[in-house]
Coordinates of C-alpha atoms and ligand atoms in Angstrom, one line a residue:
M54 CA -166.5 -128.3 55.6
K55 CA -164.5 -129.0 58.7
Q56 CA -161.6 -130.1 56.5
V57 CA -161.8 -127.0 54.4
K58 CA -161.7 -124.8 57.6
Q59 CA -158.7 -126.7 58.9
R60 CA -156.8 -126.2 55.6
T61 CA -157.7 -122.5 55.4
F62 CA -156.4 -122.2 58.9
L63 CA -153.2 -124.1 58.0
V64 CA -152.6 -121.9 54.9
G65 CA -153.4 -118.8 56.9
A66 CA -150.9 -119.8 59.6
L67 CA -148.2 -120.5 56.9
V68 CA -148.8 -117.1 55.3
L69 CA -148.5 -115.4 58.6
L70 CA -145.2 -117.2 59.3
L71 CA -143.9 -116.2 56.0
V72 CA -144.9 -112.5 56.5
L73 CA -143.3 -112.6 60.0
G74 CA -140.2 -114.2 58.6
V75 CA -139.8 -111.7 55.8
T76 CA -140.5 -108.8 58.2
A77 CA -137.9 -110.0 60.6
F78 CA -135.4 -110.4 57.7
L79 CA -136.1 -106.9 56.4
I80 CA -135.7 -105.4 59.8
R81 CA -132.4 -107.1 60.3
Y82 CA -131.4 -106.1 56.7
F83 CA -132.2 -102.4 57.4
V84 CA -130.5 -102.5 60.8
S85 CA -127.5 -104.7 59.9
G86 CA -127.2 -104.5 56.1
R87 CA -124.3 -102.0 56.4
D88 CA -122.4 -104.3 58.7
W89 CA -123.0 -107.3 56.4
A90 CA -121.7 -105.3 53.5
D91 CA -118.7 -104.3 55.6
F92 CA -118.0 -107.9 56.5
A93 CA -114.6 -108.9 55.0
A94 CA -116.2 -112.1 53.6
N95 CA -118.4 -110.1 51.3
G96 CA -117.0 -111.0 47.9
H97 CA -118.5 -107.9 46.2
A98 CA -116.4 -105.5 48.3
F99 CA -113.4 -107.6 49.6
T100 CA -110.8 -109.9 48.1
D101 CA -108.9 -112.0 50.7
G102 CA -110.1 -109.7 53.4
R103 CA -108.9 -106.5 51.6
L104 CA -111.2 -103.8 50.3
S105 CA -111.6 -104.3 46.6
A106 CA -114.2 -101.7 45.7
G107 CA -113.9 -97.9 45.4
Q108 CA -111.3 -95.2 44.8
V109 CA -109.9 -92.4 46.9
L110 CA -109.1 -89.3 44.8
D111 CA -107.7 -85.8 45.6
R112 CA -109.7 -82.6 44.9
S113 CA -108.7 -82.4 41.3
G114 CA -109.4 -86.1 40.5
A115 CA -105.9 -87.6 40.8
V116 CA -106.3 -91.2 42.0
L117 CA -104.7 -91.7 45.3
Y118 CA -105.9 -95.3 45.9
D119 CA -107.7 -97.8 43.6
A120 CA -109.1 -100.6 45.7
A121 CA -109.8 -103.0 42.8
S122 CA -106.1 -103.1 41.8
G123 CA -104.8 -102.2 45.3
T124 CA -102.6 -99.5 43.8
Y125 CA -101.7 -96.1 45.2
A126 CA -100.6 -92.8 43.5
E127 CA -97.7 -93.0 41.0
D128 CA -95.5 -90.5 42.7
R129 CA -93.7 -91.9 45.8
T130 CA -93.6 -88.6 47.7
V131 CA -97.4 -88.1 47.0
R132 CA -98.0 -91.6 48.4
K133 CA -96.1 -90.8 51.6
A134 CA -97.6 -87.3 51.9
T135 CA -101.2 -88.7 51.6
L136 CA -100.6 -91.8 53.7
H137 CA -102.6 -90.7 56.7
A138 CA -105.4 -89.2 54.6
V139 CA -105.7 -92.3 52.3
G140 CA -104.6 -95.2 54.6
D141 CA -102.2 -98.0 54.7
R142 CA -102.6 -101.5 53.3
D143 CA -103.6 -103.2 56.6
N144 CA -105.7 -100.3 57.8
N145 CA -103.6 -99.6 60.9
I146 CA -104.3 -95.9 60.4
S147 CA -107.9 -96.0 61.7
T148 CA -108.7 -92.4 60.8
S149 CA -107.8 -92.8 57.1
A150 CA -110.3 -92.7 54.3
K151 CA -109.7 -96.4 53.6
A152 CA -110.5 -97.3 57.2
A153 CA -112.9 -94.7 58.6
L154 CA -114.8 -94.0 55.3
R155 CA -114.9 -97.6 54.2
D156 CA -118.7 -97.7 53.9
R157 CA -118.7 -94.8 51.5
L158 CA -115.9 -96.5 49.4
I159 CA -117.8 -99.7 49.3
G160 CA -120.8 -97.7 48.2
Y161 CA -123.3 -99.7 50.2
N162 CA -126.9 -98.8 49.3
I163 CA -130.0 -100.2 50.9
L164 CA -131.5 -101.0 47.5
T165 CA -128.5 -102.1 45.5
G166 CA -126.4 -103.5 48.3
T167 CA -122.7 -103.7 47.3
T168 CA -123.0 -104.7 43.7
T169 CA -122.1 -101.3 42.2
G170 CA -118.3 -101.7 42.3
G171 CA -117.8 -99.1 45.0
H172 CA -117.7 -95.3 45.0
K173 CA -115.2 -92.6 44.1
L174 CA -114.5 -90.6 47.2
Y175 CA -113.0 -87.2 46.3
L176 CA -111.1 -85.8 49.3
T177 CA -110.7 -82.0 49.7
I178 CA -106.9 -82.3 49.8
D179 CA -104.6 -81.2 47.0
A180 CA -102.0 -84.0 46.4
A181 CA -99.4 -81.6 45.1
L182 CA -99.7 -79.3 48.1
N183 CA -99.4 -82.3 50.5
R184 CA -96.3 -83.3 48.6
I185 CA -94.8 -79.8 49.2
A186 CA -95.7 -79.9 52.9
C187 CA -94.2 -83.4 53.3
Q188 CA -90.9 -82.2 51.7
A189 CA -90.9 -79.0 53.9
L190 CA -91.2 -81.2 57.0
D191 CA -88.1 -82.8 55.7
G192 CA -88.1 -86.0 57.8
R193 CA -89.0 -84.3 61.1
K194 CA -92.0 -85.6 63.1
G195 CA -95.1 -83.3 63.1
T196 CA -97.9 -82.1 61.1
A197 CA -98.8 -79.4 58.5
A198 CA -102.3 -78.5 57.5
V199 CA -104.1 -75.8 55.6
Y200 CA -107.9 -75.3 55.2
N201 CA -110.2 -72.8 53.5
Y202 CA -112.1 -71.2 56.3
E203 CA -115.0 -70.1 54.0
T204 CA -115.7 -73.5 52.5
G205 CA -114.2 -75.8 55.2
E206 CA -112.1 -77.7 52.7
I207 CA -108.9 -79.1 54.1
L208 CA -106.4 -78.6 51.3
C209 CA -103.3 -80.0 53.0
M210 CA -103.1 -82.5 55.8
V211 CA -99.7 -84.1 56.3
S212 CA -98.6 -86.1 59.3
T213 CA -95.1 -87.4 59.8
P214 CA -93.4 -89.8 60.2
A215 CA -95.0 -91.5 57.2
F216 CA -94.0 -94.3 54.8
D217 CA -94.7 -95.4 51.3
P218 CA -97.9 -97.4 51.5
A219 CA -97.0 -99.2 48.3
D220 CA -93.9 -100.5 49.9
P221 CA -94.4 -100.5 53.6
P222 CA -91.4 -101.0 55.8
E223 CA -91.2 -103.5 58.6
I224 CA -91.9 -101.5 61.7
R225 CA -90.7 -103.0 65.0
D226 CA -92.1 -102.1 68.4
G227 CA -90.1 -99.2 69.9
D228 CA -88.6 -98.1 66.6
G229 CA -88.1 -94.4 67.3
A230 CA -88.1 -93.4 63.6
Y231 CA -91.7 -94.6 63.3
E232 CA -92.9 -93.5 66.7
G233 CA -96.7 -93.2 66.5
V234 CA -96.6 -93.6 62.7
Y235 CA -100.2 -95.0 62.5
L236 CA -101.5 -91.8 64.3
N237 CA -102.6 -88.9 62.2
R238 CA -101.0 -86.3 64.4
F239 CA -103.3 -83.6 62.9
L240 CA -106.5 -85.4 63.9
S241 CA -105.6 -87.8 66.7
S242 CA -102.8 -86.2 68.8
A243 CA -102.7 -83.5 71.5
F244 CA -99.5 -81.6 72.2
V245 CA -98.3 -78.9 74.6
P246 CA -99.4 -75.7 72.9
G247 CA -96.8 -73.3 74.3
S248 CA -97.3 -69.7 73.3
V249 CA -100.0 -70.5 70.7
F250 CA -102.3 -70.6 73.8
K251 CA -101.6 -67.0 74.5
V252 CA -104.2 -66.2 71.8
V253 CA -106.8 -67.7 74.2
T254 CA -105.5 -65.8 77.2
A255 CA -105.5 -62.6 75.1
A256 CA -109.1 -63.2 74.1
A257 CA -110.1 -63.7 77.7
A258 CA -108.2 -60.6 78.8
L259 CA -109.9 -58.5 76.0
E260 CA -113.4 -59.5 77.1
N261 CA -112.9 -59.5 80.9
I262 CA -110.3 -56.8 81.7
P263 CA -111.8 -53.5 80.6
D264 CA -108.6 -51.4 80.4
V265 CA -106.3 -54.1 79.1
L266 CA -105.6 -52.3 75.8
E267 CA -104.7 -49.1 77.7
R268 CA -102.3 -50.9 80.1
R269 CA -98.6 -50.7 79.9
F270 CA -96.7 -53.8 81.1
T271 CA -93.0 -54.1 82.2
C272 CA -91.1 -57.4 81.8
T273 CA -87.8 -57.8 83.7
G274 CA -87.2 -61.3 82.4
S275 CA -88.9 -63.1 85.2
T276 CA -91.8 -62.7 87.7
D277 CA -92.8 -64.5 90.8
I278 CA -96.3 -65.9 91.0
G279 CA -97.4 -67.9 94.0
G280 CA -93.9 -69.0 94.7
E281 CA -93.4 -70.1 91.1
T282 CA -90.8 -68.2 88.9
I283 CA -92.2 -67.5 85.5
T284 CA -89.4 -66.6 83.0
C285 CA -89.0 -65.2 79.5
Y286 CA -86.3 -66.0 77.0
H287 CA -85.4 -62.3 76.9
T288 CA -86.2 -59.2 79.0
H289 CA -88.9 -57.6 77.1
G290 CA -89.0 -54.2 78.8
E291 CA -92.1 -52.0 78.5
M292 CA -95.0 -52.9 76.1
D293 CA -98.7 -52.9 75.5
L294 CA -100.9 -56.0 74.9
Y295 CA -100.0 -56.0 71.2
G296 CA -96.3 -55.9 72.0
A297 CA -96.8 -58.6 74.7
L298 CA -98.3 -61.0 72.2
A299 CA -95.8 -60.2 69.5
S300 CA -92.8 -60.7 71.8
S301 CA -94.7 -63.6 73.5
C302 CA -93.9 -62.3 77.0
N303 CA -94.5 -65.1 79.5
C304 CA -94.5 -62.7 82.4
V305 CA -97.4 -60.6 81.1
F306 CA -99.5 -63.5 80.1
A307 CA -98.9 -65.4 83.3
Q308 CA -100.0 -62.3 85.3
L309 CA -103.1 -61.9 83.1
A310 CA -104.0 -65.6 83.6
V311 CA -103.9 -65.2 87.4
E312 CA -106.0 -62.0 87.1
L313 CA -108.6 -63.8 85.0
G314 CA -108.7 -66.9 87.1
S315 CA -108.7 -70.6 86.2
D316 CA -112.5 -70.9 85.5
T317 CA -112.5 -68.0 83.1
L318 CA -109.5 -69.2 81.2
R319 CA -110.8 -72.8 81.0
Q320 CA -114.1 -71.4 79.6
Y321 CA -112.3 -69.5 76.9
A322 CA -110.3 -72.6 75.9
A323 CA -113.5 -74.6 75.8
D324 CA -115.2 -71.9 73.7
A325 CA -112.3 -72.0 71.3
G326 CA -113.0 -75.7 70.8
L327 CA -109.7 -76.7 72.3
L328 CA -110.9 -79.0 75.1
E329 CA -113.5 -81.3 73.6
G330 CA -112.8 -83.6 70.7
S331 CA -114.7 -82.9 67.5
A332 CA -115.0 -84.6 64.1
V333 CA -113.9 -84.0 60.5
S334 CA -116.2 -85.6 57.9
G335 CA -117.3 -88.0 60.7
I336 CA -113.7 -88.9 61.7
P337 CA -113.1 -88.1 65.4
T338 CA -110.4 -85.6 66.5
A339 CA -108.5 -85.7 69.8
A340 CA -109.6 -83.7 72.9
G341 CA -107.3 -81.3 74.7
S342 CA -106.8 -80.3 78.3
F343 CA -106.5 -77.3 80.6
D344 CA -105.7 -77.5 84.3
G345 CA -105.4 -74.3 86.3
G346 CA -104.2 -75.5 89.8
T347 CA -102.3 -73.1 92.0
D348 CA -101.6 -69.5 91.0
G349 CA -98.1 -70.5 89.9
E350 CA -99.5 -73.4 87.8
L351 CA -102.2 -71.2 86.4
G352 CA -99.5 -68.7 85.4
W353 CA -97.8 -71.4 83.4
A354 CA -101.2 -72.7 82.1
G355 CA -101.9 -69.2 80.7
V356 CA -98.8 -69.3 78.6
G357 CA -99.6 -72.7 77.3
Q358 CA -97.5 -74.8 79.5
H359 CA -98.3 -76.8 82.8
N360 CA -100.8 -79.5 81.8
D361 CA -102.2 -77.7 78.7
L362 CA -102.7 -79.9 75.6
V363 CA -104.2 -79.1 72.3
N364 CA -105.1 -81.0 69.1
P365 CA -103.6 -79.4 65.9
C366 CA -107.0 -79.6 64.1
A367 CA -108.6 -77.8 66.9
V368 CA -106.0 -75.0 66.7
L369 CA -106.6 -74.8 63.0
T370 CA -110.3 -74.5 63.5
M371 CA -109.9 -71.8 66.1
M372 CA -107.6 -69.8 63.7
G373 CA -110.3 -70.1 61.0
A374 CA -112.9 -68.8 63.4
I375 CA -110.7 -65.8 64.3
A376 CA -110.1 -65.0 60.7
S377 CA -113.7 -65.0 59.6
D378 CA -117.0 -64.0 61.2
D379 CA -118.6 -66.7 59.2
A380 CA -116.1 -69.6 59.4
V381 CA -116.9 -73.2 58.5
R382 CA -115.5 -76.2 60.3
P383 CA -112.8 -78.2 58.5
R384 CA -114.0 -81.2 56.4
L385 CA -112.2 -83.8 54.3
V386 CA -114.7 -85.2 51.8
A387 CA -115.3 -83.0 48.7
K388 CA -117.7 -85.3 46.8
E389 CA -118.8 -88.9 46.2
T390 CA -119.7 -90.4 42.9
S391 CA -120.5 -93.8 41.5
M392 CA -117.6 -95.4 39.6
S393 CA -119.1 -94.2 36.3
G394 CA -119.1 -90.6 37.6
L395 CA -122.7 -90.2 38.7
S396 CA -122.8 -87.6 41.4
L397 CA -124.2 -88.8 44.7
L398 CA -125.5 -86.7 47.6
S399 CA -122.9 -87.0 50.2
G400 CA -125.2 -85.5 52.8
E401 CA -122.4 -83.5 54.4
R402 CA -123.5 -80.2 55.9
T403 CA -121.3 -77.2 56.1
E404 CA -121.0 -76.5 59.8
R405 CA -120.3 -73.0 61.0
F406 CA -118.1 -72.3 64.0
A407 CA -117.7 -69.0 65.8
V408 CA -115.5 -67.9 68.7
W409 CA -115.9 -65.1 71.1
K410 CA -117.2 -61.6 70.3
A411 CA -116.9 -60.0 66.9
S412 CA -115.0 -57.1 68.4
T413 CA -112.6 -59.5 70.1
R414 CA -112.0 -61.4 66.8
Q415 CA -111.3 -58.0 65.1
I416 CA -108.7 -57.0 67.7
L417 CA -107.1 -60.5 67.6
R418 CA -106.8 -60.3 63.8
E419 CA -104.9 -57.0 64.2
M420 CA -102.7 -58.5 67.0
L421 CA -101.9 -61.6 65.0
R422 CA -101.0 -59.5 61.9
N423 CA -98.8 -57.3 64.2
D424 CA -97.0 -60.5 65.4
V425 CA -95.7 -60.9 61.8
T426 CA -95.0 -57.3 60.8
A427 CA -93.5 -56.3 64.2
E428 CA -91.8 -59.5 65.3
Y429 CA -91.5 -62.5 62.9
G430 CA -90.7 -60.5 59.8
Q431 CA -92.9 -60.0 56.7
E432 CA -90.0 -60.9 54.4
M433 CA -90.5 -64.6 55.4
F434 CA -93.9 -64.6 53.6
G435 CA -93.4 -62.4 50.6
E436 CA -96.6 -60.6 49.7
L437 CA -98.9 -62.8 51.9
A438 CA -100.8 -61.0 54.6
V439 CA -100.0 -63.7 57.2
C440 CA -101.5 -63.3 60.7
A441 CA -100.0 -65.8 63.1
K442 CA -98.8 -66.9 66.6
S443 CA -95.7 -69.0 67.1
G444 CA -95.1 -71.3 69.9
T445 CA -92.0 -72.9 71.4
A446 CA -93.5 -75.5 73.7
E447 CA -91.3 -76.8 76.5
V448 CA -91.8 -80.6 76.8
G449 CA -89.5 -81.4 79.7
G450 CA -87.0 -84.2 80.1
G451 CA -84.2 -82.1 78.6
Q452 CA -85.9 -82.4 75.2
T453 CA -85.8 -79.8 72.5
P454 CA -89.2 -77.9 72.6
H455 CA -92.0 -78.4 70.0
A456 CA -92.2 -75.7 67.4
W457 CA -95.7 -74.3 66.5
F458 CA -96.8 -71.8 63.9
A459 CA -100.5 -71.3 63.4
G460 CA -102.7 -68.6 61.9
F461 CA -104.4 -67.5 58.7
L462 CA -104.2 -65.2 55.7
D463 CA -106.1 -62.0 55.9
D464 CA -106.9 -62.1 52.2
P465 CA -110.4 -62.4 50.7
A466 CA -108.8 -64.1 47.6
H467 CA -107.1 -66.7 49.7
P468 CA -109.2 -67.4 52.9
L469 CA -106.8 -70.0 54.3
A470 CA -105.9 -70.9 57.9
F471 CA -102.9 -73.1 58.7
V472 CA -101.2 -75.0 61.5
V473 CA -97.7 -76.4 61.6
L474 CA -96.2 -78.4 64.4
V475 CA -92.6 -79.8 64.4
E476 CA -92.0 -82.1 67.3
N477 CA -88.8 -81.2 69.1
G478 CA -88.3 -78.7 66.3
G479 CA -86.9 -75.9 68.5
F480 CA -87.8 -72.3 68.0
G481 CA -91.4 -71.8 66.7
V482 CA -90.9 -69.2 64.0
S483 CA -87.7 -70.5 62.5
A484 CA -88.7 -74.2 62.5
A485 CA -92.5 -74.2 61.9
G486 CA -92.8 -70.7 60.4
S487 CA -90.6 -71.5 57.5
I488 CA -92.6 -74.6 56.7
A489 CA -95.9 -72.6 56.9
A490 CA -94.3 -70.0 54.5
Q491 CA -93.4 -72.7 51.9
V492 CA -96.9 -74.3 52.1
L493 CA -98.8 -71.0 51.9
Q494 CA -96.7 -69.8 48.9
A495 CA -97.6 -73.0 47.1
A496 CA -101.3 -72.9 48.2
T497 CA -101.8 -69.4 47.0
A498 CA -99.9 -70.0 43.7
E499 CA -101.7 -73.2 42.9
S500 CA -105.3 -72.7 43.9
G501 CA -105.6 -69.3 42.2
E502 CA -108.9 -69.1 44.2
Ligands
ZN756 ZN1 -91.2 -61.0 79.0

């Protein structure tokens, strides 16, 4: 009997060890399985350290990258125009689908592991529209993006400089032509906003200065604030707030900034989503900055200069939220399917984003429309009801300013917001506005939404 008891104990101990071992393995599997699948030595998803499972497609199903064959889109300009969305061969572009959404491409699943051959990841972008935006940027550094503020879908997201990922150039350190080429300027960079920031100052003035719409302002070409001389490109003469935004009068907006105070203005920039980084389909975006300082510095900060910095995606999101009382944050993944086309739940929620009071948004919509009809010229945009603010952002060091053009269409059939930035592009309307016009014409012609 003693022997039987001993054996029972031994078997019991062995069973307990087995259960403990299996439990420990399962815990590790659930916690680390995704990392194991992601490990470049996993033969199911990688060949020679390169991803070999999954496809990246555009919104209409055009294949932009096929991991099994390592091939990109057929058209060279499409490859270049979608470089930052899709990714380069060596994954230097960390915010690209290939790098940042690798898990989804591998199609890792806790039950089947990585044996399914990867997933098809449909991006929201339209390859043909990206191509047009890339051509419109015409070799200049910058970014152009368009998104549907009702659905959140980013239709166009181009960052330049770019290169053909199927035939990558040799890029040497310090090569000016490829400066910051691995950064998606739309998601990962922050730039001096210049006069685009006046939209924020205008919102703060509308909500905090009761008589601001009744006021008449006079611009003599320059004004002295706290020992700092704030200047305009022209003498703007007499105007109301609508006129001040349309003519982009620095003198008026610098004075409003000082009247509002640094804390208020900072709060409005924060509420607009311009200061903190955010995320697009889980891919992080860059933060911005606002620094009031002395009265003179605050004057410059109120017109988008001094130490102000904004991320282009944040500007786009702000414009969408001004355009609609029910705006959705931008996103980049349209859907995910198995390689055989079986639809999978992507689990991506539509996230709403609102700025300021409804009455403020309504007045801003009118003001931004007035910018186009009274100042920039409707003829640039054909029939499109473009609402926009331009920016010509001084970057110092004797460099040509950055050109901005950001806004939206006030058109229920085409609920599109846009942002264009041309680094050292010069005058906002002529450099960036014309790119916006070309992309918007194509977006409204193609989508037919
Ligand atoms: Zn002025």
